[in-house]
mmCIF file of C-alpha atoms and ligand atoms in Angstrom:
data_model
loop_
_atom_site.group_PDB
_atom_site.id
_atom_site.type_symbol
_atom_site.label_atom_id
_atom_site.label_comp_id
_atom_site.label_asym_id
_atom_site.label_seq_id
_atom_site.Cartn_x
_atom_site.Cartn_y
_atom_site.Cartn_z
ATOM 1 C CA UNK A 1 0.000 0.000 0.000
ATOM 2 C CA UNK A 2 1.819 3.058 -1.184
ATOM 3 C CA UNK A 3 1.900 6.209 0.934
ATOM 4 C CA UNK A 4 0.643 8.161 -2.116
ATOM 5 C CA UNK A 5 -2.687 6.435 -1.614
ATOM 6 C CA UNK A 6 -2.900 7.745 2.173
ATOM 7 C CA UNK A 7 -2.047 10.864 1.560
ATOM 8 C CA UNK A 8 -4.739 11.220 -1.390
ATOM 9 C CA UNK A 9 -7.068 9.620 0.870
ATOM 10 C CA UNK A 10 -6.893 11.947 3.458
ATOM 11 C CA UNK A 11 -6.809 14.877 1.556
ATOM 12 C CA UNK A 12 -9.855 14.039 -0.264
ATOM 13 C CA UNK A 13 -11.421 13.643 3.218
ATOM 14 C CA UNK A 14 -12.744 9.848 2.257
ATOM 15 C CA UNK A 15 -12.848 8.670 5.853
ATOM 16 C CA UNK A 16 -13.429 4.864 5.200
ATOM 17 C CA UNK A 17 -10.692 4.107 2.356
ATOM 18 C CA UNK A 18 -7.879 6.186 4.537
ATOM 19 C CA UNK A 19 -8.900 3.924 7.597
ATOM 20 C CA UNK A 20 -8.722 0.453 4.769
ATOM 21 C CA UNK A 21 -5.155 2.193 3.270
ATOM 22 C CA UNK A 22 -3.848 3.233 6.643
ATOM 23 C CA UNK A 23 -5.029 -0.372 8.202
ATOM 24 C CA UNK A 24 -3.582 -2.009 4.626
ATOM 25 C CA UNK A 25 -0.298 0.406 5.122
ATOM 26 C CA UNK A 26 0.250 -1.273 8.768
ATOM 27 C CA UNK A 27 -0.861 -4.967 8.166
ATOM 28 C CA UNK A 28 1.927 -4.581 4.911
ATOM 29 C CA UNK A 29 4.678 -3.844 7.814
ATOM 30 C CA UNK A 30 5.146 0.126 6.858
ATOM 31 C CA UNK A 31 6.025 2.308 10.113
ATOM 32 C CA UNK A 32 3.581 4.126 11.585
ATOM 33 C CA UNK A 33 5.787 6.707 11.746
ATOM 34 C CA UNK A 34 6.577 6.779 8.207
ATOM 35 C CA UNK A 35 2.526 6.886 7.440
ATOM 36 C CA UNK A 36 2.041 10.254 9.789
ATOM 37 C CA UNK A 37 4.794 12.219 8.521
ATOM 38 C CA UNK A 38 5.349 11.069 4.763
ATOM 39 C CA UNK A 39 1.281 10.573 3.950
ATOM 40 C CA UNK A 40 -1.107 12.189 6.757
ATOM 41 C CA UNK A 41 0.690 14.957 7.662
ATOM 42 C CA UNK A 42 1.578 15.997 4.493
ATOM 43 C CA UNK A 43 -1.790 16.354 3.201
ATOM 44 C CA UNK A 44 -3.105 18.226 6.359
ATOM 45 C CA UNK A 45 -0.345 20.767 5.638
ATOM 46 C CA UNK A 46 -2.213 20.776 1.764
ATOM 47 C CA UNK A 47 -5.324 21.161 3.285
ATOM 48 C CA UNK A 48 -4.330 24.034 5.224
ATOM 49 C CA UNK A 49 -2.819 25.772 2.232
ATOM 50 C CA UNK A 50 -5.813 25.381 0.631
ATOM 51 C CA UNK A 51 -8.019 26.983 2.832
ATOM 52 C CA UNK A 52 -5.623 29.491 3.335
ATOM 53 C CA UNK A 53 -5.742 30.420 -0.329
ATOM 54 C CA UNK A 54 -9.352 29.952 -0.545
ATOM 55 C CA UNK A 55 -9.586 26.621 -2.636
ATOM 56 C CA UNK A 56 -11.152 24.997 0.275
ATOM 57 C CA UNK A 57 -14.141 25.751 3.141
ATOM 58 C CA UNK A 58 -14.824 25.083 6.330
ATOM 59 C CA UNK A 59 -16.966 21.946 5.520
ATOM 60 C CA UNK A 60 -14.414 20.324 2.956
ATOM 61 C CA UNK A 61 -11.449 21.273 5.910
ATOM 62 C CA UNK A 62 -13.519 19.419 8.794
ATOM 63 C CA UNK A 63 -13.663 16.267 6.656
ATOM 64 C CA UNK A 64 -10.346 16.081 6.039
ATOM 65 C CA UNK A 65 -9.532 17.196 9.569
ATOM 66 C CA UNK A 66 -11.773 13.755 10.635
ATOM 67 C CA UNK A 67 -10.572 11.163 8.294
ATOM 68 C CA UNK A 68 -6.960 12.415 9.645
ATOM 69 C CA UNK A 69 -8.487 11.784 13.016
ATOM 70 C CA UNK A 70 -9.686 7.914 11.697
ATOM 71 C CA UNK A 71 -6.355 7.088 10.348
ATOM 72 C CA UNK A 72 -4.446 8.328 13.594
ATOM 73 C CA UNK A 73 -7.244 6.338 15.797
ATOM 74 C CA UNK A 74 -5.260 3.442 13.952
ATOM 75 C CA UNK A 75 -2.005 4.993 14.040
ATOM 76 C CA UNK A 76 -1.910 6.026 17.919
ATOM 77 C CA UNK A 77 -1.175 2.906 19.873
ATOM 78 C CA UNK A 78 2.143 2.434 17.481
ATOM 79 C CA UNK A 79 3.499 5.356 17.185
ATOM 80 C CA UNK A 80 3.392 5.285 21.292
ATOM 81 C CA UNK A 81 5.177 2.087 20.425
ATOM 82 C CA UNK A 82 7.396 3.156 17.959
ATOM 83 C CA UNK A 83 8.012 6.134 20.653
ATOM 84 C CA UNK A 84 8.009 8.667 17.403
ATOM 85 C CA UNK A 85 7.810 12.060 18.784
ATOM 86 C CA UNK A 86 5.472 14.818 18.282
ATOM 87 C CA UNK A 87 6.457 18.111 16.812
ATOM 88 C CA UNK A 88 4.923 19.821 20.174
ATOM 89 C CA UNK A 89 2.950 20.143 22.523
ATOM 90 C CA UNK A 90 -0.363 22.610 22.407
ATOM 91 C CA UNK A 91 -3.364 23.340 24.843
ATOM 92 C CA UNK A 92 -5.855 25.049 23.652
ATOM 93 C CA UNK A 93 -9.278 26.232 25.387
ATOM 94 C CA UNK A 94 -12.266 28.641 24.474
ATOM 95 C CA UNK A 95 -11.988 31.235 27.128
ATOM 96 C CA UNK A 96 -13.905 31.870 30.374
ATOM 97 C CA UNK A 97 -17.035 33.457 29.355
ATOM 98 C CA UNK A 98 -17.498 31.567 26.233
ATOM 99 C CA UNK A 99 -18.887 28.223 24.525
ATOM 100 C CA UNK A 100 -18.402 28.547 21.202
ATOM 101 C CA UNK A 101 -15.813 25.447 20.343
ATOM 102 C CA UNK A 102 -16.728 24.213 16.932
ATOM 103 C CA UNK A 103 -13.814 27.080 15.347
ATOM 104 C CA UNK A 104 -11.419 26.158 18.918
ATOM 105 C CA UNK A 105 -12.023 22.491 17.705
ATOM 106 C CA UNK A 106 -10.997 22.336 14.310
ATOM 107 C CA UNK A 107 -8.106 24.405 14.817
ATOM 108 C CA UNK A 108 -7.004 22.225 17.332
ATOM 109 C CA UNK A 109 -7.792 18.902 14.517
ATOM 110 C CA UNK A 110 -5.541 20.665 12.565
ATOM 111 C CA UNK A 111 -2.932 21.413 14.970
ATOM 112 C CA UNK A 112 -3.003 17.406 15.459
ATOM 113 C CA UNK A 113 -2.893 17.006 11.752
ATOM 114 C CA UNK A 114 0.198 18.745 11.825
ATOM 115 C CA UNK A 115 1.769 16.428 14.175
ATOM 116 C CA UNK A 116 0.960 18.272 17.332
ATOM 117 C CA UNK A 117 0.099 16.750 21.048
ATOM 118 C CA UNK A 118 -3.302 18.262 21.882
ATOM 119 C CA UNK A 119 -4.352 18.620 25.718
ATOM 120 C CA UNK A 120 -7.869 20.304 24.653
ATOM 121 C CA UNK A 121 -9.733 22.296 27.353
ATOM 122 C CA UNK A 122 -12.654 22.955 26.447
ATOM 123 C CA UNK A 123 -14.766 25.697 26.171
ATOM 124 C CA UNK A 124 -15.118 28.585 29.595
ATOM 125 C CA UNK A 125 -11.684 27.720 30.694
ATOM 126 C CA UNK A 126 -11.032 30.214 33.238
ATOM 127 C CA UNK A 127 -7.271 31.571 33.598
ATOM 128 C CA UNK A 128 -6.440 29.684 36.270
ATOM 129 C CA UNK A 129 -7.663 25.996 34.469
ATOM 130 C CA UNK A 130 -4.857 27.422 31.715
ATOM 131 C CA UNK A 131 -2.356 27.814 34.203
ATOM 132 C CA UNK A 132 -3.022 24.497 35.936
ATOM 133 C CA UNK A 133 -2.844 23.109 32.467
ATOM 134 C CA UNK A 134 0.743 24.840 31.466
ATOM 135 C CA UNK A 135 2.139 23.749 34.816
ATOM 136 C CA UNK A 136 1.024 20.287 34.211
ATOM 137 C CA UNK A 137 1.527 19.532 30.972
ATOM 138 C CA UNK A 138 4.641 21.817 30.197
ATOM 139 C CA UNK A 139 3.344 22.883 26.595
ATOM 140 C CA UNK A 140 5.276 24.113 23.944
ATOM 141 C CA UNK A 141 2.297 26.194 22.654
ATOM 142 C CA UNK A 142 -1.532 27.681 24.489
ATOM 143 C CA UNK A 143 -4.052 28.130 21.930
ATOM 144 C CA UNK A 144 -6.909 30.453 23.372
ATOM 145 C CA UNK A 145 -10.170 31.363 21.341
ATOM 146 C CA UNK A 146 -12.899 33.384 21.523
ATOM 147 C CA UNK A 147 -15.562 33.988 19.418
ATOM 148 C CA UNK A 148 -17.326 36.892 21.637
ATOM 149 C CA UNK A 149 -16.082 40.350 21.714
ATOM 150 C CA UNK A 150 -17.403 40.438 25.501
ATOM 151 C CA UNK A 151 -14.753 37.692 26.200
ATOM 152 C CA UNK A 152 -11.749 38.843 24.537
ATOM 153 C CA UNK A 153 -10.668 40.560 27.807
ATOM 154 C CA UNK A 154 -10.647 37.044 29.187
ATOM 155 C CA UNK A 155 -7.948 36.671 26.764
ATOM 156 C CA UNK A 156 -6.600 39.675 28.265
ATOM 157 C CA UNK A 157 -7.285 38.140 32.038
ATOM 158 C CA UNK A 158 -5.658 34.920 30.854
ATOM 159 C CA UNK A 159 -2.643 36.375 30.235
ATOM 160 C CA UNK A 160 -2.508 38.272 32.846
ATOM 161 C CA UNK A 161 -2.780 34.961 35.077
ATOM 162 C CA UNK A 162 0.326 33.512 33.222
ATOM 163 C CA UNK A 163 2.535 35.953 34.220
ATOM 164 C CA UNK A 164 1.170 36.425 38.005
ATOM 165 C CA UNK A 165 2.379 32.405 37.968
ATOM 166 C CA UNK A 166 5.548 33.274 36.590
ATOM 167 C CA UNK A 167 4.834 31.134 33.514
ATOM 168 C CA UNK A 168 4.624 33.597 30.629
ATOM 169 C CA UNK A 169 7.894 32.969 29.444
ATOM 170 C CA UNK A 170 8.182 28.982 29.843
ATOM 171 C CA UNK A 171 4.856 29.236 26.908
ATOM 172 C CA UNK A 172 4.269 30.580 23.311
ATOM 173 C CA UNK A 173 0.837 32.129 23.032
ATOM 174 C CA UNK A 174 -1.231 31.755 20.016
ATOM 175 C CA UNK A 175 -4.698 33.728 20.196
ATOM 176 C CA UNK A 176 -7.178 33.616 17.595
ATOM 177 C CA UNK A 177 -11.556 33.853 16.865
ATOM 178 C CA UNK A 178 -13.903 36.292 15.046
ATOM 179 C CA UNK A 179 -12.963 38.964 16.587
ATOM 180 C CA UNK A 180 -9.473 38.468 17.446
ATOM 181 C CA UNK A 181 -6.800 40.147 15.456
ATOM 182 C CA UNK A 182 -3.217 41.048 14.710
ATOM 183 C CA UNK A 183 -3.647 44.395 16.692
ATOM 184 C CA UNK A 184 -5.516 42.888 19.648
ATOM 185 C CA UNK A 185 -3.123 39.885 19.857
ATOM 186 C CA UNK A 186 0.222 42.903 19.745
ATOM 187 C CA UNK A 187 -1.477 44.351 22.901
ATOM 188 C CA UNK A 188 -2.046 41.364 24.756
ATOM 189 C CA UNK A 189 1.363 40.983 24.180
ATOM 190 C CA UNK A 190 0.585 36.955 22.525
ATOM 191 C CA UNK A 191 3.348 35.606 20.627
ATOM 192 C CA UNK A 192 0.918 35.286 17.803
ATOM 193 C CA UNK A 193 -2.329 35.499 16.325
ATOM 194 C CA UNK A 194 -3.682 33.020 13.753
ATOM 195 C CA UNK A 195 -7.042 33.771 11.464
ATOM 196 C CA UNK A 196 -8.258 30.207 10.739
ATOM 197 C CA UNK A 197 -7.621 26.798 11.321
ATOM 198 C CA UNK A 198 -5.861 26.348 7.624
ATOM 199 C CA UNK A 199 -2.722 29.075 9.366
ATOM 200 C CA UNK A 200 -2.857 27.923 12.533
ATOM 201 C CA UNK A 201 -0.462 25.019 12.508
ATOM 202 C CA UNK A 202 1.729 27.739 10.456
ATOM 203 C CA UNK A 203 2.280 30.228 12.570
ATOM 204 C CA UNK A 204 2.365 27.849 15.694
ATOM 205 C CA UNK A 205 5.296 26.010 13.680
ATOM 206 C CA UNK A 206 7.072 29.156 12.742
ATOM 207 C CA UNK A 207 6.750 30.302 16.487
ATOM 208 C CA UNK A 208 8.831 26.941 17.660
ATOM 209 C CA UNK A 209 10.768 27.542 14.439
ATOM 210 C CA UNK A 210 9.852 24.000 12.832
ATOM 211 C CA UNK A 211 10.029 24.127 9.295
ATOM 212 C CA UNK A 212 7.526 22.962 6.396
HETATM 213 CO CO1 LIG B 1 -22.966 32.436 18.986
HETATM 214 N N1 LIG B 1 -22.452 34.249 18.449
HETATM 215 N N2 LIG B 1 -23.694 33.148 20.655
HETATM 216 N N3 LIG B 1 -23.553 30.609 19.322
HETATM 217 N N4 LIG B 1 -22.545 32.066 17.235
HETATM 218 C C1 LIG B 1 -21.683 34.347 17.163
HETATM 219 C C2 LIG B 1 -20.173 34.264 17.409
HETATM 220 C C3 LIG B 1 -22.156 35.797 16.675
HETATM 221 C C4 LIG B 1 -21.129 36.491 15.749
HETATM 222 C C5 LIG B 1 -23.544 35.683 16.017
HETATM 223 C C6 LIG B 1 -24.076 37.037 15.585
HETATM 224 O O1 LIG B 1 -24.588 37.779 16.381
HETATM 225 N N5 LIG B 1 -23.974 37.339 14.306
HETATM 226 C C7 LIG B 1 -22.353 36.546 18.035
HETATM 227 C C8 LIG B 1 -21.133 37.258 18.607
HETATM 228 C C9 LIG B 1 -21.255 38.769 18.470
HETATM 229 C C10 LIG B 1 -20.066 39.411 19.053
HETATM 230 O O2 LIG B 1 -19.642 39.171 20.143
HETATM 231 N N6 LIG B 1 -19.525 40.328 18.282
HETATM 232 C C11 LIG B 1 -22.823 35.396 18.916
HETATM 233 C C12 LIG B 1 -23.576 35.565 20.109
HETATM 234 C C13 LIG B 1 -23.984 36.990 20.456
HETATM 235 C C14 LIG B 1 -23.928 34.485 20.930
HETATM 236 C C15 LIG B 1 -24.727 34.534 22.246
HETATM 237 C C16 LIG B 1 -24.370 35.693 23.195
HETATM 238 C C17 LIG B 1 -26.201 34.560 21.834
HETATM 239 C C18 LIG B 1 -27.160 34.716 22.999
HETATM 240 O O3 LIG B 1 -27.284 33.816 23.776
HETATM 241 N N7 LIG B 1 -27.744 35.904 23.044
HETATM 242 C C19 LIG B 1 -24.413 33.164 22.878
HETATM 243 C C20 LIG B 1 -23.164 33.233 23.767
HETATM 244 C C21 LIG B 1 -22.996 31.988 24.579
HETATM 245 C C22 LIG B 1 -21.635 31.998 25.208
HETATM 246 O O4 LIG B 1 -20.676 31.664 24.576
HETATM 247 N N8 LIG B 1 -21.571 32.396 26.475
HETATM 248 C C23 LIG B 1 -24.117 32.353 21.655
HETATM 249 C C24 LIG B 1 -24.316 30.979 21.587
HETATM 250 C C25 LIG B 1 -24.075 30.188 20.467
HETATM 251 C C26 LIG B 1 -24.416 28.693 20.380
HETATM 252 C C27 LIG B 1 -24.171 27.938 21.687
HETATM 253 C C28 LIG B 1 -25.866 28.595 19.998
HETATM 254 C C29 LIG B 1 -23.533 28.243 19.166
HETATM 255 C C30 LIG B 1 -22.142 27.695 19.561
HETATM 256 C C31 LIG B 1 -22.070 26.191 19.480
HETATM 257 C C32 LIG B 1 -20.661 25.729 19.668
HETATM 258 O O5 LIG B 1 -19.663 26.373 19.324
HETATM 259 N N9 LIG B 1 -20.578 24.529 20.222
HETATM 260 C C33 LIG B 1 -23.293 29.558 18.427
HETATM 261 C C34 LIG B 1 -22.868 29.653 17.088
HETATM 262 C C35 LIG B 1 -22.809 28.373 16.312
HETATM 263 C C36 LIG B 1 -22.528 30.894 16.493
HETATM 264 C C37 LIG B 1 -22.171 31.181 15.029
HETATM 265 C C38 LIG B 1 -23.483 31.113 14.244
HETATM 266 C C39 LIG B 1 -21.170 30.268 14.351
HETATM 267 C C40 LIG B 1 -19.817 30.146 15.071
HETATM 268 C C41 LIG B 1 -19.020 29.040 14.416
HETATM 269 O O6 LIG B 1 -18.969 27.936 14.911
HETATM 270 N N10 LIG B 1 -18.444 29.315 13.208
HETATM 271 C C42 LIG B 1 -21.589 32.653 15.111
HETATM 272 C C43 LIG B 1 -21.937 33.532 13.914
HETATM 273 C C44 LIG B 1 -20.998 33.284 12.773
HETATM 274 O O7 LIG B 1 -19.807 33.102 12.971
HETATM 275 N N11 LIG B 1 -21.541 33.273 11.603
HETATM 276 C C45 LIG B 1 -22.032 33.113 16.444
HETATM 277 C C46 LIG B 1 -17.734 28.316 12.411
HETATM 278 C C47 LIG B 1 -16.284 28.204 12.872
HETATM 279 C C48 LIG B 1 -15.560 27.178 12.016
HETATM 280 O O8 LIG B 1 -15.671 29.467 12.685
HETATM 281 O O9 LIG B 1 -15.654 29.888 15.156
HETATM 282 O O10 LIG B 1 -14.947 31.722 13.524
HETATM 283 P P1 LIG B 1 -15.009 30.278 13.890
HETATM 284 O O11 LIG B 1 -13.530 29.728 13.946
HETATM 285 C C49 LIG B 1 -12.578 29.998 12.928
HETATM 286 C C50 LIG B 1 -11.704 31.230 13.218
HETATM 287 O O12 LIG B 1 -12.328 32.189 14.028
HETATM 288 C C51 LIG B 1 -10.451 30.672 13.786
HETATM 289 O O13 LIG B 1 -10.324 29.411 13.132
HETATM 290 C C52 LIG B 1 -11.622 28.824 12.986
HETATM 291 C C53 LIG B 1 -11.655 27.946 11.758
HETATM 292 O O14 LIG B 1 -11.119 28.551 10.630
HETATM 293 N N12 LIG B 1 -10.291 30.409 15.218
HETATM 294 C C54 LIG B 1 -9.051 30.314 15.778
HETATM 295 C C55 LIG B 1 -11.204 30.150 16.155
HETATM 296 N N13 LIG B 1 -10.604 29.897 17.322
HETATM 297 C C56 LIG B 1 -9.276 29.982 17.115
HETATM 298 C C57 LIG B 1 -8.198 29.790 17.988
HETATM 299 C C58 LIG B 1 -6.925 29.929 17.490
HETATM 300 C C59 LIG B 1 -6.701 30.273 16.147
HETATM 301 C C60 LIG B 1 -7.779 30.466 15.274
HETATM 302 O O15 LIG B 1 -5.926 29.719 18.366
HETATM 303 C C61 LIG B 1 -4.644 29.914 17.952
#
């Protein structure tokens, strides 16, 4: 089973043939390894550019985003096995004041279609669930959105709580949502801001200075 046949599978968001290929890929003796970062990952980064360029939408990105989910169901027990890294670590959380998730979630799907760890929050995470999170987990990367511009101060709150725990600097801080922008994400002093789910693993990459 090539890897050619993965990839193309996931990036055409067919959820059943890239769980047969991936399955096929295994059974036929290929790392798993090889499968996430030669096929899956691969076309997650297409998807994103995509998006990013406009040749995609949301819809089309969530069902790729999913059938990269279904193949790493099958991939997850070996590559724990195989003890292949991850390219980092991210939580992410909706802010306090908020439950909007469905944008929070598929950035974070694509974030793990990058080849990302994902410790996933939630939705009205307060600042001091983020912190207990950092100082347990020991990201590389927080993710916080918000899709309300009533809770964008809790944006503003959270980080406030990072660096009254003295963990601002151990942390890169991606912020993005509806409202969120460039400007708002410069004030709050975040490391970065990210418009959609298609840049998101981009600028988180470029942040830990991980190429491609
Ligand atoms: Co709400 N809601 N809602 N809502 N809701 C909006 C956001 C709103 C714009 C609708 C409107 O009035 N036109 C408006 C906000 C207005 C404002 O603040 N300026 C609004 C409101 C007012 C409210 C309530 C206050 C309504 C009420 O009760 N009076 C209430 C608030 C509840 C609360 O949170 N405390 C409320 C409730 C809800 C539902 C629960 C019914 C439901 C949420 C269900 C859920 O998420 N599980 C809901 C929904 C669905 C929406 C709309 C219709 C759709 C949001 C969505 O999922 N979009 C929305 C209107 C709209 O956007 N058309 C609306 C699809 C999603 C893929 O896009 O979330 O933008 P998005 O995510 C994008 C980017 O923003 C970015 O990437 C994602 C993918 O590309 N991104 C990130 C998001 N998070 C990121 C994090 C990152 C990076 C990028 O980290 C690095």
């Amino acid at each position: 089973m090539s890897l050619e046949t993965i990839y193309d599978a996931v990036l055409n968001g067919k959820m059943k043939e890239a769980k047969v290929v991936t399955q096929a890929a295994v059974d036929a003796g290929v790392a798993a390894g090889d499968i996430l970062h030669k096929a899956c990952i691969p076309a997650m980064t297409e998807v994103g550019r995509q998006f990013e360029i406009g040749e995609r939408f949301v819809p089309e990105m969530l069902i790729a985003a999913r059938t990269m989910s279904g193949a790493l169901e099958i991939l997850r027990p070996l590559l724990i096995e195989e003890e292949v890294e991850t390219v980092g670590k991210v939580v992410i959380g909706t802010v306090v004041g908020d439950l909007h998730d469905i944008g929070k979630n598929l950035v974070a799907m694509m974030l793990e279609g990058a080849g990302f760890e994902i410790i996933d929050l939630g939705n009205d995470v307060s600042p001091e669930k983020f912190v207990a999170a950092i100082e347990e987990h020991k990201p590389d990367v927080v993710c916080m959105s918000t899709l309300l511009t009533t809770t964008m101060a809790s944006i503003s709150k959270t980080m406030d709580a990072l660096y009254r725990a003295e963990i601002r600097d151990e942390v890169k801080v991606v912020i993005g949502g509806a409202p969120v922008t460039q400007e708002f994400a410069d004030k709050v002093k975040a490391d970065g801001f990210a418009a959609d789910a298609g840049s998101a693993p981009r600028v988180v990459k470029a942040l830990l200075g991980i190429s491609g």
